[in-house]
Amino acid sequence: MSTPRLEVRLDLIEHNARTVVERLRPLGIAVSGVTKASLGDPLIASAMLAGGVSSLSDSRIENIERLREGGITGEIMLIRSPMLSQTDRVVDAADVSMNTEMRVLEGLSRSAWRRGRTHGVIVMVELGDLREGVMPDEAEAMISRTQDLRSLVIRGIGANLACQSGVIPDAANMTVLSDLACSIERSLGLHLDIVSGGNSANLGWAMDGRRLVGRVNHLRLGESILLGRDPVDRSPIAGLDAGAFTVVGEVIEAKAKPPSPWGSVGQTAFGEPLDLQDRAEGRSRIIVALGRQDLDVDGITAPPPLEVLGASSDHLILGTTLRPPPVGSEVRVAPAYGTLLRAMTSPSVSVEHLEDASGAPSPLRHRVHQSDW
Ligand SMILES: *Cc1c(COP(=O)(O)O)cnc(C)c1O
């Protein structure tokens, strides 16, 4: 197998999906599996579906089209507001989209009408993170006007926190969403089938057993299923596996070297100051053929006794106090979310899907499951 590569353990993704689905089910919360960090990878989506997610979500229409081409037939949501220029593609590939602009809703309705179909709509409400959403007191008017657009079906309302400003989902902001759902239903005389509370950062709020989740009955989960981590503080979530993705690179140099550079010191290749304090004696330096051209090296964690000393365009420098891995051997490091995203988009990193720990590559077998939404 070639390096650098990203290994994906499909069994661990399925396990993580099943664990969050089963934990949220008693609260009446359904899970949409978010595939955007995988660029709409159909095998990863299938593993999420096998774990019981009721729909899939992605932020880009290109990724949703890739899921469709890969044989995924269940419900898919577009979770970034559709581009006005893409409404035809949105109604063709996605069943539901999240919206905040009347002009886009009108465009979606026209596109759906021309195709003789309907398109589901979730209106996103701003709850303080200052990314997408209409202000809470404007949501009812938007839904009321959307009712007049014949080819659209109002599926519900939603919110997204913990992205632009890091605002944490809590009882206060989730109660605003829940109460808003009730008041819209009452005054417009309709039923909102989805009240989508947010993303993986909502798990802390949802799993805090002391309070009720109100009308919130839906979460869109990506990072927790893929990396087993809570985006609020990137801590591992109990019961989930944080090892579904591994970056593998090849050692091209392994030598004992003096702990500090010599000669007069200017800027490093990427302009960062050199940390001269962190130069312990007796450490071997290992160069892995992996660099900023391949992925985001800042989000890499090396397993002890290896540690990351730095990286440039094409070299990842690791240190160890033990015997270094030999030239030609493979080194395995863990990617954070941003590194995963960039590795997936990188032309120089191959993606290997593995069925389980035996390392058997996944036969290109699409385990496609119909959504039971
Ligand atoms: C990315 C995203 C999600 C998923 O977020 P995770 O932290 O990966 O669970 C959910 N909703 C929206 C609108 C998003 O953009």
Short mmCIF file of C-alpha atoms and ligand atoms in Angstrom, two decimals:
data_model
loop_
_atom_site.label_atom_id
_atom_site.label_comp_id
_atom_site.label_asym_id
_atom_site.label_seq_id
_atom_site.Cartn_x
_atom_site.Cartn_y
_atom_site.Cartn_z
CA MET A 1 0.00 0.00 0.00
CA SER A 2 1.25 3.47 -0.81
CA THR A 3 2.07 6.24 1.65
CA PRO A 4 1.05 8.77 2.74
CA ARG A 5 -2.36 7.22 3.25
CA LEU A 6 -5.37 7.66 5.44
CA GLU A 7 -6.72 4.42 6.89
CA VAL A 8 -10.40 4.37 7.75
CA ARG A 9 -11.77 1.70 10.09
CA LEU A 10 -15.37 1.33 8.93
CA ASP A 11 -16.24 -0.97 11.86
CA LEU A 12 -15.29 1.76 14.36
CA ILE A 13 -17.38 4.37 12.54
CA GLU A 14 -20.32 1.95 12.63
CA HIS A 15 -19.70 1.34 16.35
CA ASN A 16 -19.58 5.07 17.12
CA ALA A 17 -22.74 5.73 15.12
CA ARG A 18 -24.59 2.90 16.87
CA THR A 19 -23.45 4.12 20.29
CA VAL A 20 -24.67 7.71 19.82
CA VAL A 21 -27.92 6.52 18.17
CA GLU A 22 -28.67 4.20 21.09
CA ARG A 23 -27.83 6.83 23.70
CA LEU A 24 -30.01 9.48 22.10
CA ARG A 25 -32.96 7.22 21.22
CA PRO A 26 -34.39 7.20 24.80
CA LEU A 27 -34.41 11.02 24.65
CA GLY A 28 -36.44 10.92 21.44
CA ILE A 29 -33.52 12.35 19.44
CA ALA A 30 -32.75 11.01 15.97
CA VAL A 31 -29.25 11.25 14.49
CA SER A 32 -28.27 12.47 11.04
CA GLY A 33 -24.74 11.31 10.23
CA VAL A 34 -22.62 14.17 8.85
CA THR A 35 -20.26 13.06 6.08
CA LYS A 36 -18.68 16.40 5.15
CA ALA A 37 -15.26 15.68 6.68
CA SER A 38 -15.11 12.62 4.43
CA LEU A 39 -16.16 14.53 1.31
CA GLY A 40 -19.31 12.45 1.04
CA ASP A 41 -17.52 9.10 1.08
CA PRO A 42 -20.19 6.45 0.32
CA LEU A 43 -18.45 3.71 2.34
CA ILE A 44 -18.21 5.92 5.43
CA ALA A 45 -21.84 6.94 4.92
CA SER A 46 -22.84 3.28 4.67
CA ALA A 47 -21.03 2.52 7.94
CA MET A 48 -23.01 5.32 9.61
CA LEU A 49 -26.26 3.95 8.19
CA ALA A 50 -25.35 0.44 9.37
CA GLY A 51 -24.94 1.99 12.84
CA GLY A 52 -28.52 3.23 12.71
CA VAL A 53 -28.44 6.93 11.76
CA SER A 54 -31.80 7.90 10.29
CA SER A 55 -30.43 10.17 7.57
CA LEU A 56 -27.19 11.61 6.24
CA SER A 57 -26.11 15.25 6.09
CA ASP A 58 -23.43 17.06 4.15
CA SER A 59 -22.52 20.70 3.65
CA ARG A 60 -21.80 20.55 -0.10
CA ILE A 61 -23.95 19.51 -3.01
CA GLU A 62 -20.92 17.91 -4.73
CA ASN A 63 -20.52 15.58 -1.74
CA ILE A 64 -24.21 14.71 -1.74
CA GLU A 65 -24.00 13.92 -5.47
CA ARG A 66 -21.06 11.62 -4.70
CA LEU A 67 -23.16 9.84 -2.07
CA ARG A 68 -25.95 9.36 -4.62
CA GLU A 69 -23.50 8.10 -7.26
CA GLY A 70 -22.19 5.68 -4.62
CA GLY A 71 -25.63 4.16 -4.30
CA ILE A 72 -26.97 5.88 -1.17
CA THR A 73 -30.74 6.10 -1.55
CA GLY A 74 -31.91 7.19 1.92
CA GLU A 75 -32.70 10.70 3.08
CA ILE A 76 -29.89 13.26 2.70
CA MET A 77 -29.88 16.80 4.06
CA LEU A 78 -27.86 19.74 2.77
CA ILE A 79 -26.74 21.47 5.97
CA ARG A 80 -25.13 24.56 4.45
CA SER A 81 -27.55 27.10 3.01
CA PRO A 82 -27.93 26.28 -0.68
CA MET A 83 -26.28 28.58 -3.23
CA LEU A 84 -28.89 30.37 -5.28
CA SER A 85 -26.98 29.20 -8.37
CA GLN A 86 -27.29 25.53 -7.35
CA THR A 87 -30.97 25.10 -6.52
CA ASP A 88 -31.57 22.67 -9.40
CA ARG A 89 -28.80 20.36 -8.17
CA VAL A 90 -30.00 20.71 -4.59
CA VAL A 91 -33.52 19.50 -5.32
CA ASP A 92 -32.14 16.73 -7.55
CA ALA A 93 -29.75 15.23 -4.99
CA ALA A 94 -30.89 16.34 -1.51
CA ASP A 95 -34.26 15.65 0.09
CA VAL A 96 -34.02 18.46 2.63
CA SER A 97 -31.96 21.63 2.94
CA MET A 98 -31.31 24.08 5.77
CA ASN A 99 -32.27 27.63 4.83
CA THR A 100 -32.13 31.23 5.98
CA GLU A 101 -32.92 33.30 2.86
CA MET A 102 -36.32 33.84 1.25
CA ARG A 103 -34.80 34.26 -2.23
CA VAL A 104 -33.14 30.87 -1.95
CA LEU A 105 -36.40 29.28 -0.78
CA GLU A 106 -38.14 30.79 -3.81
CA GLY A 107 -35.38 29.42 -6.05
CA LEU A 108 -35.67 25.97 -4.52
CA SER A 109 -39.42 26.04 -4.98
CA ARG A 110 -39.09 26.99 -8.66
CA SER A 111 -36.49 24.26 -9.24
CA ALA A 112 -38.64 21.66 -7.49
CA TRP A 113 -41.77 22.76 -9.36
CA ARG A 114 -40.01 22.47 -12.74
CA ARG A 115 -39.01 18.93 -11.83
CA GLY A 116 -42.45 18.01 -10.58
CA ARG A 117 -41.22 17.19 -7.11
CA THR A 118 -41.17 18.59 -3.61
CA HIS A 119 -38.21 19.62 -1.46
CA GLY A 120 -38.04 19.63 2.34
CA VAL A 121 -37.00 22.76 4.23
CA ILE A 122 -35.55 23.36 7.67
CA VAL A 123 -35.35 27.03 8.67
CA MET A 124 -32.19 27.73 10.66
CA VAL A 125 -32.46 30.03 13.66
CA GLU A 126 -29.61 32.18 15.03
CA LEU A 127 -29.04 31.36 18.71
CA GLY A 128 -25.90 33.39 19.35
CA ASP A 129 -22.99 31.76 17.53
CA LEU A 130 -23.36 34.32 14.71
CA ARG A 131 -23.07 31.98 11.78
CA GLU A 132 -26.18 30.93 9.85
CA GLY A 133 -29.72 31.58 10.99
CA VAL A 134 -32.61 34.03 11.03
CA MET A 135 -33.17 35.86 14.30
CA PRO A 136 -35.68 33.91 16.44
CA ASP A 137 -38.39 36.55 16.08
CA GLU A 138 -38.17 36.32 12.27
CA ALA A 139 -38.51 32.55 11.97
CA GLU A 140 -42.29 32.45 12.09
CA ALA A 141 -42.67 34.98 9.27
CA MET A 142 -40.24 33.04 7.08
CA ILE A 143 -42.06 29.78 7.67
CA SER A 144 -45.38 31.45 7.02
CA ARG A 145 -44.14 32.77 3.64
CA THR A 146 -42.61 29.37 2.85
CA GLN A 147 -46.04 27.78 3.32
CA ASP A 148 -47.10 29.70 0.19
CA LEU A 149 -44.34 28.11 -1.89
CA ARG A 150 -46.16 25.08 -3.26
CA SER A 151 -43.21 22.84 -4.05
CA LEU A 152 -41.58 23.17 -0.64
CA VAL A 153 -42.48 21.13 2.44
CA ILE A 154 -41.66 22.65 5.82
CA ARG A 155 -39.92 19.92 7.80
CA GLY A 156 -38.85 21.93 10.80
CA ILE A 157 -36.44 24.36 12.38
CA GLY A 158 -32.84 24.01 13.45
CA ALA A 159 -29.85 25.75 14.96
CA ASN A 160 -26.09 25.48 14.86
CA LEU A 161 -23.77 26.54 17.67
CA ALA A 162 -20.12 26.04 18.63
CA CYS A 163 -18.76 26.82 15.16
CA GLN A 164 -18.09 30.47 14.36
CA SER A 165 -17.92 31.78 17.93
CA GLY A 166 -17.68 28.60 20.01
CA VAL A 167 -20.97 29.29 21.84
CA ILE A 168 -21.79 26.11 23.79
CA PRO A 169 -25.24 24.51 23.45
CA ASP A 170 -26.93 24.63 26.85
CA ALA A 171 -30.32 24.54 28.52
CA ALA A 172 -30.86 28.27 27.88
CA ASN A 173 -30.30 28.35 24.10
CA MET A 174 -31.92 24.94 23.52
CA THR A 175 -35.01 26.10 25.43
CA VAL A 176 -35.23 29.11 23.10
CA LEU A 177 -35.30 26.73 20.11
CA SER A 178 -37.76 24.37 21.75
CA ASP A 179 -40.15 27.14 22.81
CA LEU A 180 -39.91 28.69 19.36
CA ALA A 181 -40.98 25.38 17.79
CA CYS A 182 -44.02 25.23 20.07
CA SER A 183 -45.02 28.82 19.41
CA ILE A 184 -44.67 28.48 15.60
CA GLU A 185 -46.74 25.31 15.66
CA ARG A 186 -49.43 27.02 17.70
CA SER A 187 -49.68 30.21 15.69
CA LEU A 188 -49.35 28.68 12.21
CA GLY A 189 -51.30 25.51 13.00
CA LEU A 190 -48.69 23.15 11.59
CA HIS A 191 -46.49 20.35 12.91
CA LEU A 192 -42.72 20.70 12.78
CA ASP A 193 -41.50 17.18 12.31
CA ILE A 194 -37.81 18.05 12.91
CA VAL A 195 -36.36 20.32 15.60
CA SER A 196 -32.65 19.97 14.91
CA GLY A 197 -30.68 21.18 17.94
CA GLY A 198 -27.19 21.20 16.49
CA ASN A 199 -23.99 19.21 16.04
CA SER A 200 -21.60 17.06 18.10
CA ALA A 201 -21.12 19.97 20.53
CA ASN A 202 -24.73 19.31 21.65
CA LEU A 203 -23.94 15.88 23.09
CA GLY A 204 -22.87 17.29 26.46
CA TRP A 205 -26.20 19.10 26.76
CA ALA A 206 -28.21 16.10 25.53
CA MET A 207 -26.49 13.52 27.72
CA ASP A 208 -26.71 15.59 30.88
CA GLY A 209 -29.44 13.39 32.37
CA ARG A 210 -30.77 16.04 34.71
CA ARG A 211 -32.84 17.95 32.23
CA LEU A 212 -35.35 17.35 29.49
CA VAL A 213 -34.55 18.04 25.85
CA GLY A 214 -37.93 19.66 25.16
CA ARG A 215 -39.02 19.65 21.51
CA VAL A 216 -35.47 19.03 20.23
CA ASN A 217 -35.67 15.66 18.45
CA HIS A 218 -32.75 15.70 16.01
CA LEU A 219 -28.97 16.22 16.00
CA ARG A 220 -26.49 16.28 13.12
CA LEU A 221 -23.36 14.44 14.21
CA GLY A 222 -20.04 14.34 12.36
CA GLU A 223 -16.94 14.69 14.54
CA SER A 224 -18.30 12.56 17.41
CA ILE A 225 -19.02 9.64 15.07
CA LEU A 226 -15.85 9.98 13.00
CA LEU A 227 -13.30 10.85 15.70
CA GLY A 228 -15.09 9.99 18.96
CA ARG A 229 -14.43 13.47 20.30
CA ASP A 230 -16.47 16.33 21.74
CA PRO A 231 -15.73 19.47 19.66
CA VAL A 232 -16.34 21.72 22.69
CA ASP A 233 -12.96 20.72 24.18
CA ARG A 234 -11.84 17.88 21.85
CA SER A 235 -11.95 15.42 24.76
CA PRO A 236 -12.64 11.76 23.94
CA ILE A 237 -16.29 10.79 24.47
CA ALA A 238 -16.69 7.78 26.79
CA GLY A 239 -17.74 4.66 24.93
CA LEU A 240 -16.74 5.99 21.50
CA ASP A 241 -13.59 4.96 19.66
CA ALA A 242 -11.18 7.77 18.75
CA GLY A 243 -9.15 5.57 16.41
CA ALA A 244 -11.24 5.28 13.27
CA PHE A 245 -8.75 7.35 11.21
CA THR A 246 -4.98 6.90 11.04
CA VAL A 247 -2.47 8.75 8.88
CA VAL A 248 0.34 6.47 7.75
CA GLY A 249 3.66 7.80 6.48
CA GLU A 250 7.03 6.27 5.63
CA VAL A 251 10.29 6.94 7.49
CA ILE A 252 12.96 8.35 5.16
CA GLU A 253 15.62 9.23 7.76
CA ALA A 254 16.24 8.10 11.35
CA LYS A 255 19.34 9.36 13.14
CA ALA A 256 20.68 10.43 16.50
CA LYS A 257 21.51 14.14 16.16
CA PRO A 258 22.56 16.91 18.52
CA PRO A 259 19.58 18.36 20.37
CA SER A 260 20.05 21.94 19.12
CA PRO A 261 20.67 23.50 15.71
CA TRP A 262 23.98 25.27 15.17
CA GLY A 263 24.99 28.25 13.08
CA SER A 264 23.27 31.62 13.21
CA VAL A 265 19.52 31.14 13.25
CA GLY A 266 17.01 33.07 11.10
CA GLN A 267 13.42 32.24 10.22
CA THR A 268 12.20 28.68 9.76
CA ALA A 269 10.65 27.63 6.44
CA PHE A 270 7.17 28.69 7.59
CA GLY A 271 8.25 31.67 9.64
CA GLU A 272 7.59 30.25 13.09
CA PRO A 273 10.16 30.88 15.78
CA LEU A 274 12.25 27.88 16.72
CA ASP A 275 11.51 26.59 20.20
CA LEU A 276 15.07 26.28 21.52
CA GLN A 277 13.90 25.27 24.99
CA ASP A 278 12.40 22.04 23.77
CA ARG A 279 15.58 20.26 22.77
CA ALA A 280 16.07 17.36 25.16
CA GLU A 281 19.32 15.45 25.00
CA GLY A 282 19.52 11.90 23.77
CA ARG A 283 16.68 11.98 21.33
CA SER A 284 16.67 10.47 17.86
CA ARG A 285 15.12 12.44 15.04
CA ILE A 286 12.94 10.69 12.50
CA ILE A 287 11.85 12.18 9.21
CA VAL A 288 8.56 10.95 7.76
CA ALA A 289 7.71 11.69 4.13
CA LEU A 290 4.63 13.71 4.96
CA GLY A 291 4.23 17.47 5.09
CA ARG A 292 2.11 20.56 4.75
CA GLN A 293 1.64 19.83 1.07
CA ASP A 294 -0.19 16.63 2.01
CA LEU A 295 -2.28 17.68 4.99
CA ASP A 296 -2.59 19.96 8.00
CA VAL A 297 0.35 18.80 10.11
CA ASP A 298 -0.64 20.96 13.10
CA GLY A 299 -3.48 18.56 13.88
CA ILE A 300 -1.28 15.47 14.11
CA THR A 301 -0.66 13.53 17.32
CA ALA A 302 2.09 10.91 17.41
CA PRO A 303 1.70 7.94 19.76
CA PRO A 304 4.27 7.82 22.62
CA PRO A 305 7.21 7.40 22.71
CA LEU A 306 7.13 9.37 19.45
CA GLU A 307 6.51 13.11 19.55
CA VAL A 308 6.03 15.71 16.84
CA LEU A 309 8.98 18.15 16.69
CA GLY A 310 7.90 20.06 13.62
CA ALA A 311 7.02 19.93 9.95
CA SER A 312 7.75 21.66 6.67
CA SER A 313 6.26 21.25 3.19
CA ASP A 314 7.40 17.67 2.76
CA HIS A 315 8.95 16.53 6.05
CA LEU A 316 7.33 15.60 9.34
CA ILE A 317 9.99 15.52 12.08
CA LEU A 318 9.39 13.20 15.01
CA GLY A 319 11.55 12.65 18.06
CA THR A 320 11.92 9.66 20.33
CA THR A 321 14.08 8.76 23.31
CA LEU A 322 13.76 5.07 22.44
CA ARG A 323 15.12 3.23 19.43
CA PRO A 324 13.71 4.95 16.34
CA PRO A 325 11.68 3.05 13.74
CA PRO A 326 13.98 2.08 10.82
CA VAL A 327 14.09 3.73 7.42
CA GLY A 328 11.42 2.27 5.19
CA SER A 329 9.07 1.43 8.05
CA GLU A 330 5.66 2.98 8.44
CA VAL A 331 4.73 5.41 11.21
CA ARG A 332 1.11 5.86 12.27
CA VAL A 333 -0.20 9.16 13.63
CA ALA A 334 -3.68 10.37 14.58
CA PRO A 335 -5.40 13.25 12.72
CA ALA A 336 -7.56 15.93 14.35
CA TYR A 337 -10.72 17.08 12.54
CA GLY A 338 -9.03 19.72 10.38
CA THR A 339 -6.26 17.31 9.42
CA LEU A 340 -8.81 14.66 8.51
CA LEU A 341 -10.66 17.13 6.30
CA ARG A 342 -7.51 18.23 4.50
CA ALA A 343 -6.19 14.67 4.14
CA MET A 344 -9.47 13.71 2.48
CA THR A 345 -9.14 16.56 -0.04
CA SER A 346 -5.45 15.93 -0.67
CA PRO A 347 -4.44 14.50 -4.04
CA SER A 348 -1.29 13.02 -2.47
CA VAL A 349 -2.98 11.07 0.34
CA SER A 350 -4.74 7.85 -0.61
CA VAL A 351 -7.72 6.62 1.38
CA GLU A 352 -7.85 2.96 2.42
CA HIS A 353 -11.12 1.61 3.82
CA LEU A 354 -10.63 -1.25 6.27
CA GLU A 355 -13.43 -3.53 7.46
CA ASP A 356 -11.86 -4.24 10.86
CA ALA A 357 -8.66 -4.53 12.91
CA SER A 358 -7.36 -7.40 10.77
CA GLY A 359 -6.43 -4.72 8.26
CA ALA A 360 -8.37 -6.40 5.49
CA PRO A 361 -9.21 -3.78 2.91
CA SER A 362 -12.89 -3.26 2.42
CA PRO A 363 -14.04 -4.95 -0.74
CA LEU A 364 -15.78 -2.19 -2.64
CA ARG A 365 -19.04 -3.41 -1.28
CA HIS A 366 -21.57 -0.72 -0.65
CA ARG A 367 -23.69 -1.74 2.27
CA VAL A 368 -26.49 0.60 1.36
CA HIS A 369 -29.35 0.81 3.79
CA GLN A 370 -32.65 2.49 3.15
CA SER A 371 -33.34 5.26 5.61
CA ASP A 372 -36.17 4.46 8.00
CA TRP A 373 -36.92 8.13 8.58
C1 LIG B 1 -20.41 20.56 10.30
C2 LIG B 1 -21.82 20.73 10.71
C3 LIG B 1 -22.42 19.77 11.55
C4 LIG B 1 -21.65 18.62 12.15
O1 LIG B 1 -20.74 19.10 13.10
P1 LIG B 1 -19.84 18.10 13.97
O2 LIG B 1 -19.22 18.97 15.00
O3 LIG B 1 -18.87 17.49 13.04
O4 LIG B 1 -20.79 17.10 14.57
C5 LIG B 1 -23.76 19.94 11.86
N1 LIG B 1 -24.46 20.98 11.36
C6 LIG B 1 -23.93 21.91 10.55
C7 LIG B 1 -24.78 23.03 10.05
C8 LIG B 1 -22.58 21.81 10.20
O5 LIG B 1 -22.05 22.75 9.40
#
